[in-house]
């Protein structure tokens, strides 16, 4: 049976990336060595890292005021590393709380300095993105989660502010054309839309650094990582390699405009199907709906278990909602073919004929 992988993360990767990554583990570029057996200071790995950085720079159309880092850990590490490097003890950072991840981010930041939560949609179960909220002019930065993976909302218009913007883009990075130069710091765990778990992409405007008085442990210090060219210590070699291959795939497929076209096509198909179906409802504010993760529910909750059973039978993987949210979540990252969404929509219709 053909499987349709709607996992929220780690999630689907292009088949060609998996094949090449598998080959490299056995015999990297016909060297007779595994990728896992080569030193990280070899020319081989330097080239991998360089291509990964060049691809990020090209896809994001970044100017030279940015540095690109591949660092250990998941996005959760960045919840700590960002404030440790950018937020002085007496200073204030503004945070948007639009879901599980944004909430964790500001709580971590409050260990390092003052935090002002300037927008919070928890009053409606995080089903919308606040608009027109005030941001203190003297905030060190404003932190947003560009796509709320768990709740299925996404920023479609950035807040107007002169305060430096910091974004957790873990679940929608490289999913569509974006004005990346609008941000002072971008981070993303690789395992949603750009590779394997174990590495973070951090894109940082150099003028953000050197402004805090605290002593920063070397391994946490962005400036030191920049000086070391992401090679301060052994980087997660395999994870960086998979990101490099995924970035290469994005470029070969036509870049971010092509990714955007595909992703919008998939999400429109799914949301239109949900909206037209009497058994299902998607309560997220329509203008804030995510193109990556669609969160929706069966109006009759007793039908949820039979629907999830049917999905399982039919090879639809990873569609159960996050444990605190419930319902259904369909993740449609770059590598997910539209055929998977079509099949899922057909399954919804089939279920509706049986139960409607
Ligand atoms: C998955 C996710 C995280 C957590 O990532 P880890 O790599 O598991 O630390 C953080 N933020 C967002 C937006 C996510 O989707």
mmCIF file of C-alpha atoms and ligand atoms in Angstrom:
data_model
loop_
_atom_site.group_PDB
_atom_site.id
_atom_site.type_symbol
_atom_site.label_atom_id
_atom_site.label_comp_id
_atom_site.label_asym_id
_atom_site.label_seq_id
_atom_site.Cartn_x
_atom_site.Cartn_y
_atom_site.Cartn_z
ATOM 1 C CA UNK A 1 0.000 0.000 0.000
ATOM 2 C CA UNK A 2 1.240 3.490 -0.787
ATOM 3 C CA UNK A 3 1.819 5.485 2.392
ATOM 4 C CA UNK A 4 0.974 9.177 2.585
ATOM 5 C CA UNK A 5 3.238 10.864 5.116
ATOM 6 C CA UNK A 6 1.500 13.785 6.836
ATOM 7 C CA UNK A 7 3.789 13.696 9.873
ATOM 8 C CA UNK A 8 4.257 17.033 11.613
ATOM 9 C CA UNK A 9 7.978 16.567 12.311
ATOM 10 C CA UNK A 10 10.235 14.799 11.746
ATOM 11 C CA UNK A 11 8.398 14.676 8.473
ATOM 12 C CA UNK A 12 8.460 13.786 4.812
ATOM 13 C CA UNK A 13 11.617 14.413 2.795
ATOM 14 C CA UNK A 14 12.099 14.153 -0.970
ATOM 15 C CA UNK A 15 12.745 10.557 -2.060
ATOM 16 C CA UNK A 16 15.897 11.598 -3.942
ATOM 17 C CA UNK A 17 17.286 13.156 -0.747
ATOM 18 C CA UNK A 18 16.691 9.931 1.180
ATOM 19 C CA UNK A 19 18.370 7.860 -1.519
ATOM 20 C CA UNK A 20 21.444 10.079 -1.672
ATOM 21 C CA UNK A 21 21.690 10.308 2.114
ATOM 22 C CA UNK A 22 21.496 6.517 2.370
ATOM 23 C CA UNK A 23 24.215 6.091 -0.259
ATOM 24 C CA UNK A 24 26.450 8.594 1.519
ATOM 25 C CA UNK A 25 26.199 6.643 4.748
ATOM 26 C CA UNK A 26 27.611 3.579 2.980
ATOM 27 C CA UNK A 27 29.989 5.144 0.503
ATOM 28 C CA UNK A 28 30.327 8.908 0.467
ATOM 29 C CA UNK A 29 31.065 10.270 -3.040
ATOM 30 C CA UNK A 30 32.911 7.060 -3.959
ATOM 31 C CA UNK A 31 35.547 7.689 -1.328
ATOM 32 C CA UNK A 32 35.061 4.194 0.096
ATOM 33 C CA UNK A 33 34.246 5.850 3.417
ATOM 34 C CA UNK A 34 30.946 6.495 5.092
ATOM 35 C CA UNK A 35 29.871 10.096 5.567
ATOM 36 C CA UNK A 36 29.736 9.125 9.246
ATOM 37 C CA UNK A 37 33.410 8.206 9.216
ATOM 38 C CA UNK A 38 34.944 11.363 7.777
ATOM 39 C CA UNK A 39 36.357 14.245 9.733
ATOM 40 C CA UNK A 40 34.390 17.471 9.921
ATOM 41 C CA UNK A 41 37.474 19.490 9.011
ATOM 42 C CA UNK A 42 38.058 17.618 5.760
ATOM 43 C CA UNK A 43 37.564 19.409 2.481
ATOM 44 C CA UNK A 44 34.681 17.029 1.891
ATOM 45 C CA UNK A 45 32.684 18.315 4.803
ATOM 46 C CA UNK A 46 33.793 21.923 4.228
ATOM 47 C CA UNK A 47 32.232 21.683 0.770
ATOM 48 C CA UNK A 48 28.992 20.295 2.168
ATOM 49 C CA UNK A 49 28.765 23.084 4.728
ATOM 50 C CA UNK A 50 29.642 25.722 2.148
ATOM 51 C CA UNK A 51 27.013 24.520 -0.301
ATOM 52 C CA UNK A 52 24.420 24.471 2.480
ATOM 53 C CA UNK A 53 25.253 28.065 3.445
ATOM 54 C CA UNK A 54 25.373 29.245 -0.167
ATOM 55 C CA UNK A 55 21.983 27.674 -0.820
ATOM 56 C CA UNK A 56 20.467 29.393 2.209
ATOM 57 C CA UNK A 57 21.919 32.718 1.095
ATOM 58 C CA UNK A 58 20.604 32.232 -2.431
ATOM 59 C CA UNK A 59 17.132 31.082 -1.419
ATOM 60 C CA UNK A 60 16.742 33.841 1.158
ATOM 61 C CA UNK A 61 18.367 36.482 -1.073
ATOM 62 C CA UNK A 62 20.322 37.697 1.922
ATOM 63 C CA UNK A 63 22.673 40.641 1.777
ATOM 64 C CA UNK A 64 26.123 40.572 3.391
ATOM 65 C CA UNK A 65 24.920 41.874 6.737
ATOM 66 C CA UNK A 66 23.884 38.322 7.661
ATOM 67 C CA UNK A 67 25.738 35.272 8.885
ATOM 68 C CA UNK A 68 24.480 31.736 8.400
ATOM 69 C CA UNK A 69 25.079 29.113 11.065
ATOM 70 C CA UNK A 70 24.286 25.428 11.376
ATOM 71 C CA UNK A 71 24.180 24.656 15.077
ATOM 72 C CA UNK A 72 23.463 21.668 17.247
ATOM 73 C CA UNK A 73 20.115 21.014 18.755
ATOM 74 C CA UNK A 74 16.519 21.660 17.954
ATOM 75 C CA UNK A 75 14.556 24.873 17.919
ATOM 76 C CA UNK A 76 14.127 24.428 21.664
ATOM 77 C CA UNK A 77 17.826 25.199 22.085
ATOM 78 C CA UNK A 78 17.213 28.496 20.298
ATOM 79 C CA UNK A 79 14.472 29.407 22.785
ATOM 80 C CA UNK A 80 17.384 29.776 25.225
ATOM 81 C CA UNK A 81 20.224 30.755 22.905
ATOM 82 C CA UNK A 82 18.422 33.728 21.367
ATOM 83 C CA UNK A 83 17.788 35.592 24.643
ATOM 84 C CA UNK A 84 21.179 34.553 26.053
ATOM 85 C CA UNK A 85 22.836 36.355 23.142
ATOM 86 C CA UNK A 86 20.416 39.220 22.485
ATOM 87 C CA UNK A 87 18.637 40.125 25.711
ATOM 88 C CA UNK A 88 20.435 41.950 28.483
ATOM 89 C CA UNK A 89 19.345 41.289 32.067
ATOM 90 C CA UNK A 90 17.723 44.719 32.445
ATOM 91 C CA UNK A 91 16.330 44.908 28.907
ATOM 92 C CA UNK A 92 12.907 43.852 27.624
ATOM 93 C CA UNK A 93 12.063 41.582 24.711
ATOM 94 C CA UNK A 94 8.594 41.520 23.164
ATOM 95 C CA UNK A 95 7.102 38.098 22.429
ATOM 96 C CA UNK A 96 4.004 36.879 20.644
ATOM 97 C CA UNK A 97 2.316 33.923 22.286
ATOM 98 C CA UNK A 98 0.382 32.152 19.554
ATOM 99 C CA UNK A 99 0.783 28.571 20.567
ATOM 100 C CA UNK A 100 2.703 25.824 22.277
ATOM 101 C CA UNK A 101 6.055 26.824 20.780
ATOM 102 C CA UNK A 102 5.782 30.590 21.154
ATOM 103 C CA UNK A 103 4.715 30.055 24.746
ATOM 104 C CA UNK A 104 7.793 27.973 25.478
ATOM 105 C CA UNK A 105 9.980 30.553 23.724
ATOM 106 C CA UNK A 106 8.927 33.484 25.926
ATOM 107 C CA UNK A 107 9.136 31.440 29.101
ATOM 108 C CA UNK A 108 12.728 30.550 28.321
ATOM 109 C CA UNK A 109 13.528 34.180 27.496
ATOM 110 C CA UNK A 110 12.208 35.299 30.870
ATOM 111 C CA UNK A 111 15.136 33.419 32.466
ATOM 112 C CA UNK A 112 17.503 35.965 30.897
ATOM 113 C CA UNK A 113 15.782 39.345 30.967
ATOM 114 C CA UNK A 114 12.384 41.012 30.987
ATOM 115 C CA UNK A 115 9.714 39.702 28.668
ATOM 116 C CA UNK A 116 6.595 41.511 27.566
ATOM 117 C CA UNK A 117 4.025 39.306 25.870
ATOM 118 C CA UNK A 118 2.566 41.799 23.390
ATOM 119 C CA UNK A 119 0.114 39.466 21.672
ATOM 120 C CA UNK A 120 -1.585 36.364 22.993
ATOM 121 C CA UNK A 121 -4.417 34.390 21.423
ATOM 122 C CA UNK A 122 -4.781 31.787 24.161
ATOM 123 C CA UNK A 123 -8.233 33.257 24.966
ATOM 124 C CA UNK A 124 -9.494 31.440 21.853
ATOM 125 C CA UNK A 125 -7.343 28.329 22.027
ATOM 126 C CA UNK A 126 -4.709 29.984 19.832
ATOM 127 C CA UNK A 127 -6.992 29.867 16.803
ATOM 128 C CA UNK A 128 -5.999 33.281 15.455
ATOM 129 C CA UNK A 129 -3.079 35.714 15.180
ATOM 130 C CA UNK A 130 -3.539 39.081 16.932
ATOM 131 C CA UNK A 131 -3.471 42.168 14.729
ATOM 132 C CA UNK A 132 -2.582 45.782 15.497
ATOM 133 C CA UNK A 133 -1.096 45.270 18.952
ATOM 134 C CA UNK A 134 1.347 47.717 20.546
ATOM 135 C CA UNK A 135 5.061 46.947 20.591
ATOM 136 C CA UNK A 136 7.327 48.953 22.916
ATOM 137 C CA UNK A 137 9.820 50.925 20.809
ATOM 138 C CA UNK A 138 12.681 50.122 23.116
ATOM 139 C CA UNK A 139 12.222 46.340 23.025
ATOM 140 C CA UNK A 140 15.452 44.482 22.253
ATOM 141 C CA UNK A 141 13.509 42.485 19.665
ATOM 142 C CA UNK A 142 10.073 41.150 18.790
ATOM 143 C CA UNK A 143 9.813 37.364 18.637
ATOM 144 C CA UNK A 144 7.209 35.632 16.509
ATOM 145 C CA UNK A 145 6.571 32.025 15.494
ATOM 146 C CA UNK A 146 6.010 32.369 11.756
ATOM 147 C CA UNK A 147 3.949 29.173 11.590
ATOM 148 C CA UNK A 148 2.257 27.631 14.589
ATOM 149 C CA UNK A 149 2.776 23.958 13.850
ATOM 150 C CA UNK A 150 0.464 22.660 16.547
ATOM 151 C CA UNK A 151 -2.450 25.083 16.198
ATOM 152 C CA UNK A 152 -2.379 25.548 12.410
ATOM 153 C CA UNK A 153 -2.005 29.318 12.187
ATOM 154 C CA UNK A 154 0.569 31.267 10.170
ATOM 155 C CA UNK A 155 1.601 34.902 9.890
ATOM 156 C CA UNK A 156 0.583 36.166 6.448
ATOM 157 C CA UNK A 157 1.343 39.839 7.116
ATOM 158 C CA UNK A 158 4.249 40.800 9.328
ATOM 159 C CA UNK A 159 3.749 43.267 12.184
ATOM 160 C CA UNK A 160 4.730 46.855 11.394
ATOM 161 C CA UNK A 161 7.559 47.774 13.712
ATOM 162 C CA UNK A 162 11.037 49.239 13.821
ATOM 163 C CA UNK A 163 11.976 46.784 16.578
ATOM 164 C CA UNK A 164 14.269 44.007 15.253
ATOM 165 C CA UNK A 165 12.239 40.954 14.256
ATOM 166 C CA UNK A 166 13.210 37.488 15.443
ATOM 167 C CA UNK A 167 11.350 34.474 14.074
ATOM 168 C CA UNK A 168 11.083 30.806 14.841
ATOM 169 C CA UNK A 169 10.497 29.518 11.305
ATOM 170 C CA UNK A 170 10.882 25.830 12.141
ATOM 171 C CA UNK A 171 7.758 24.695 10.347
ATOM 172 C CA UNK A 172 7.476 26.998 7.332
ATOM 173 C CA UNK A 173 11.022 27.888 6.386
ATOM 174 C CA UNK A 174 11.576 27.776 2.610
ATOM 175 C CA UNK A 175 7.897 27.049 2.005
ATOM 176 C CA UNK A 176 7.222 30.177 -0.061
ATOM 177 C CA UNK A 177 8.868 33.466 -1.085
ATOM 178 C CA UNK A 178 9.402 35.574 2.032
ATOM 179 C CA UNK A 179 11.151 38.869 2.643
ATOM 180 C CA UNK A 180 13.840 37.355 4.829
ATOM 181 C CA UNK A 181 15.783 40.637 4.944
ATOM 182 C CA UNK A 182 12.980 41.976 7.128
ATOM 183 C CA UNK A 183 14.267 39.783 9.988
ATOM 184 C CA UNK A 184 17.230 40.305 12.291
ATOM 185 C CA UNK A 185 17.370 36.683 13.362
ATOM 186 C CA UNK A 186 15.731 33.576 11.922
ATOM 187 C CA UNK A 187 16.016 30.105 13.347
ATOM 188 C CA UNK A 188 14.594 26.744 12.401
ATOM 189 C CA UNK A 189 15.025 23.182 13.532
ATOM 190 C CA UNK A 190 15.715 21.262 10.325
ATOM 191 C CA UNK A 191 13.367 18.325 10.782
ATOM 192 C CA UNK A 192 10.116 19.907 9.569
ATOM 193 C CA UNK A 193 10.868 21.359 6.177
ATOM 194 C CA UNK A 194 14.594 21.218 5.505
ATOM 195 C CA UNK A 195 16.181 18.001 6.646
ATOM 196 C CA UNK A 196 16.869 15.619 9.496
ATOM 197 C CA UNK A 197 16.653 16.247 13.232
ATOM 198 C CA UNK A 198 19.765 17.366 15.093
ATOM 199 C CA UNK A 199 20.623 20.662 13.456
ATOM 200 C CA UNK A 200 19.332 24.219 13.608
ATOM 201 C CA UNK A 201 19.669 26.812 10.936
ATOM 202 C CA UNK A 202 20.354 30.239 12.448
ATOM 203 C CA UNK A 203 20.484 33.309 10.215
ATOM 204 C CA UNK A 204 21.595 36.382 12.068
ATOM 205 C CA UNK A 205 22.219 40.013 11.275
ATOM 206 C CA UNK A 206 25.655 40.794 12.625
ATOM 207 C CA UNK A 207 24.624 44.098 14.189
ATOM 208 C CA UNK A 208 22.455 42.208 16.706
ATOM 209 C CA UNK A 209 25.506 40.824 18.465
ATOM 210 C CA UNK A 210 27.786 42.159 21.165
ATOM 211 C CA UNK A 211 25.079 44.080 22.976
ATOM 212 C CA UNK A 212 24.674 42.060 26.157
ATOM 213 C CA UNK A 213 26.892 42.283 29.228
ATOM 214 C CA UNK A 214 26.533 38.701 30.427
ATOM 215 C CA UNK A 215 29.196 36.067 29.945
ATOM 216 C CA UNK A 216 27.993 33.572 27.358
ATOM 217 C CA UNK A 217 29.293 29.979 27.389
ATOM 218 C CA UNK A 218 31.361 29.458 24.240
ATOM 219 C CA UNK A 219 29.150 26.785 22.712
ATOM 220 C CA UNK A 220 26.116 29.074 23.148
ATOM 221 C CA UNK A 221 27.830 32.166 21.763
ATOM 222 C CA UNK A 222 26.719 33.136 18.226
ATOM 223 C CA UNK A 223 29.723 35.419 17.774
ATOM 224 C CA UNK A 224 32.119 32.566 18.515
ATOM 225 C CA UNK A 225 30.260 30.292 16.100
ATOM 226 C CA UNK A 226 30.515 32.949 13.383
ATOM 227 C CA UNK A 227 34.250 33.266 14.006
ATOM 228 C CA UNK A 228 34.586 29.473 13.798
ATOM 229 C CA UNK A 229 32.423 29.202 10.663
ATOM 230 C CA UNK A 230 29.994 26.750 12.294
ATOM 231 C CA UNK A 231 32.991 24.497 13.059
ATOM 232 C CA UNK A 232 33.664 25.340 16.694
ATOM 233 C CA UNK A 233 33.289 21.690 17.572
ATOM 234 C CA UNK A 234 32.065 18.646 15.657
ATOM 235 C CA UNK A 235 28.868 19.694 13.916
ATOM 236 C CA UNK A 236 26.016 17.223 13.320
ATOM 237 C CA UNK A 237 27.608 16.080 10.066
ATOM 238 C CA UNK A 238 24.822 13.822 8.845
ATOM 239 C CA UNK A 239 22.061 16.311 9.627
ATOM 240 C CA UNK A 240 23.941 19.115 7.869
ATOM 241 C CA UNK A 241 24.379 16.841 4.853
ATOM 242 C CA UNK A 242 20.660 16.060 4.661
ATOM 243 C CA UNK A 243 19.872 19.785 4.894
ATOM 244 C CA UNK A 244 22.351 20.489 2.099
ATOM 245 C CA UNK A 245 20.654 17.873 -0.103
ATOM 246 C CA UNK A 246 17.186 19.215 0.722
ATOM 247 C CA UNK A 247 18.239 22.783 -0.073
ATOM 248 C CA UNK A 248 19.742 21.570 -3.355
ATOM 249 C CA UNK A 249 16.444 19.830 -4.129
ATOM 250 C CA UNK A 250 14.456 23.018 -3.430
ATOM 251 C CA UNK A 251 16.675 24.980 -5.816
ATOM 252 C CA UNK A 252 16.509 22.300 -8.521
ATOM 253 C CA UNK A 253 12.717 22.139 -8.273
ATOM 254 C CA UNK A 254 12.419 25.874 -8.941
ATOM 255 C CA UNK A 255 13.118 27.582 -5.628
ATOM 256 C CA UNK A 256 10.747 29.258 -3.230
ATOM 257 C CA UNK A 257 8.286 30.541 -5.823
ATOM 258 C CA UNK A 258 7.699 26.963 -6.986
ATOM 259 C CA UNK A 259 7.474 25.709 -3.378
ATOM 260 C CA UNK A 260 4.944 28.476 -2.680
ATOM 261 C CA UNK A 261 2.812 27.540 -5.700
ATOM 262 C CA UNK A 262 2.785 23.864 -4.729
ATOM 263 C CA UNK A 263 2.088 24.511 -1.066
ATOM 264 C CA UNK A 264 -0.736 26.948 -1.750
ATOM 265 C CA UNK A 265 -2.274 24.503 -4.221
ATOM 266 C CA UNK A 266 -2.201 21.710 -1.643
ATOM 267 C CA UNK A 267 -3.560 23.788 1.223
ATOM 268 C CA UNK A 268 -6.346 25.342 -0.896
ATOM 269 C CA UNK A 269 -7.443 21.906 -2.018
ATOM 270 C CA UNK A 270 -7.593 20.652 1.551
ATOM 271 C CA UNK A 271 -9.271 23.708 3.111
ATOM 272 C CA UNK A 272 -11.835 23.880 0.295
ATOM 273 C CA UNK A 273 -12.641 20.221 0.852
ATOM 274 C CA UNK A 274 -13.020 20.738 4.610
ATOM 275 C CA UNK A 275 -15.194 23.848 4.178
ATOM 276 C CA UNK A 276 -17.495 22.059 1.738
ATOM 277 C CA UNK A 277 -17.871 18.968 3.911
ATOM 278 C CA UNK A 278 -20.759 18.829 6.418
ATOM 279 C CA UNK A 279 -18.941 16.510 8.850
ATOM 280 C CA UNK A 280 -15.755 18.563 9.301
ATOM 281 C CA UNK A 281 -14.932 22.050 10.522
ATOM 282 C CA UNK A 282 -11.733 24.107 10.608
ATOM 283 C CA UNK A 283 -12.186 26.668 13.406
ATOM 284 C CA UNK A 284 -8.901 28.527 12.824
ATOM 285 C CA UNK A 285 -9.502 32.129 11.642
ATOM 286 C CA UNK A 286 -9.656 31.860 7.843
ATOM 287 C CA UNK A 287 -7.166 34.682 7.209
ATOM 288 C CA UNK A 288 -4.617 33.065 9.539
ATOM 289 C CA UNK A 289 -4.803 29.494 8.265
ATOM 290 C CA UNK A 290 -1.487 27.756 7.843
ATOM 291 C CA UNK A 291 -0.403 26.427 4.455
ATOM 292 C CA UNK A 292 1.782 23.891 6.218
ATOM 293 C CA UNK A 293 -0.371 22.400 8.978
ATOM 294 C CA UNK A 294 -4.156 22.247 8.650
ATOM 295 C CA UNK A 295 -5.900 21.695 11.982
ATOM 296 C CA UNK A 296 -9.547 20.651 11.876
ATOM 297 C CA UNK A 297 -12.170 18.622 13.665
ATOM 298 C CA UNK A 298 -15.117 16.340 13.178
ATOM 299 C CA UNK A 299 -18.226 18.220 14.297
ATOM 300 C CA UNK A 300 -19.447 15.006 15.895
ATOM 301 C CA UNK A 301 -16.542 14.032 18.107
ATOM 302 C CA UNK A 302 -17.661 10.408 18.217
ATOM 303 C CA UNK A 303 -16.701 10.143 14.542
ATOM 304 C CA UNK A 304 -13.097 11.100 15.196
ATOM 305 C CA UNK A 305 -11.905 7.633 16.211
ATOM 306 C CA UNK A 306 -13.545 5.869 13.232
ATOM 307 C CA UNK A 307 -12.101 8.497 10.877
ATOM 308 C CA UNK A 308 -8.603 8.071 12.322
ATOM 309 C CA UNK A 309 -8.996 4.285 12.015
ATOM 310 C CA UNK A 310 -9.893 4.649 8.372
ATOM 311 C CA UNK A 311 -6.879 6.917 7.808
ATOM 312 C CA UNK A 312 -4.653 4.278 9.358
ATOM 313 C CA UNK A 313 -6.147 1.530 7.188
ATOM 314 C CA UNK A 314 -5.582 3.604 4.083
ATOM 315 C CA UNK A 315 -1.956 4.477 4.849
ATOM 316 C CA UNK A 316 -2.528 8.111 5.857
ATOM 317 C CA UNK A 317 0.258 8.597 8.411
ATOM 318 C CA UNK A 318 0.487 11.222 11.140
ATOM 319 C CA UNK A 319 -2.931 12.874 10.910
ATOM 320 C CA UNK A 320 -3.910 12.748 14.581
ATOM 321 C CA UNK A 321 -3.949 16.217 16.146
ATOM 322 C CA UNK A 322 -1.395 17.285 18.761
ATOM 323 C CA UNK A 323 -2.120 15.781 22.161
ATOM 324 C CA UNK A 324 -3.329 19.044 23.735
ATOM 325 C CA UNK A 325 -5.402 20.113 20.717
ATOM 326 C CA UNK A 326 -7.001 16.885 19.517
ATOM 327 C CA UNK A 327 -8.837 16.579 16.215
ATOM 328 C CA UNK A 328 -7.000 16.147 12.935
ATOM 329 C CA UNK A 329 -3.775 17.762 11.771
ATOM 330 C CA UNK A 330 -2.571 17.337 8.219
ATOM 331 C CA UNK A 331 0.968 18.592 7.624
ATOM 332 C CA UNK A 332 1.826 19.461 4.038
ATOM 333 C CA UNK A 333 5.513 20.280 3.939
ATOM 334 C CA UNK A 334 7.456 20.943 0.732
ATOM 335 C CA UNK A 335 8.161 17.304 -0.051
ATOM 336 C CA UNK A 336 4.548 16.172 0.251
ATOM 337 C CA UNK A 337 3.164 15.530 -3.244
ATOM 338 C CA UNK A 338 -0.255 16.951 -4.104
ATOM 339 C CA UNK A 339 -1.393 13.383 -4.816
ATOM 340 C CA UNK A 340 -1.256 12.702 -1.078
ATOM 341 C CA UNK A 341 -3.604 15.612 -0.406
ATOM 342 C CA UNK A 342 -5.917 14.488 -3.213
ATOM 343 C CA UNK A 343 -6.030 10.980 -1.729
ATOM 344 C CA UNK A 344 -6.741 12.375 1.726
ATOM 345 C CA UNK A 345 -9.589 14.518 0.372
ATOM 346 C CA UNK A 346 -11.047 11.482 -1.407
ATOM 347 C CA UNK A 347 -10.918 9.587 1.843
ATOM 348 C CA UNK A 348 -12.834 12.390 3.572
ATOM 349 C CA UNK A 349 -15.535 12.163 0.885
ATOM 350 C CA UNK A 350 -15.691 8.389 1.194
ATOM 351 C CA UNK A 351 -16.057 8.679 4.971
ATOM 352 C CA UNK A 352 -18.778 11.290 4.576
ATOM 353 C CA UNK A 353 -20.797 9.078 2.229
ATOM 354 C CA UNK A 354 -20.688 6.348 4.851
ATOM 355 C CA UNK A 355 -21.421 8.518 7.900
ATOM 356 C CA UNK A 356 -23.099 11.666 6.562
HETATM 357 C C1 LIG B 1 8.839 21.501 16.232
HETATM 358 C C2 LIG B 1 8.952 22.924 16.617
HETATM 359 C C3 LIG B 1 9.796 23.350 17.657
HETATM 360 C C4 LIG B 1 10.587 22.389 18.508
HETATM 361 O O1 LIG B 1 11.616 21.870 17.784
HETATM 362 P P1 LIG B 1 12.714 20.904 18.436
HETATM 363 O O2 LIG B 1 13.642 20.745 17.285
HETATM 364 O O3 LIG B 1 12.011 19.638 18.796
HETATM 365 O O4 LIG B 1 13.307 21.578 19.594
HETATM 366 C C5 LIG B 1 9.879 24.700 17.910
HETATM 367 N N1 LIG B 1 9.177 25.591 17.200
HETATM 368 C C6 LIG B 1 8.350 25.224 16.208
HETATM 369 C C7 LIG B 1 7.607 26.262 15.445
HETATM 370 C C8 LIG B 1 8.208 23.875 15.884
HETATM 371 O O5 LIG B 1 7.387 23.508 14.894
#
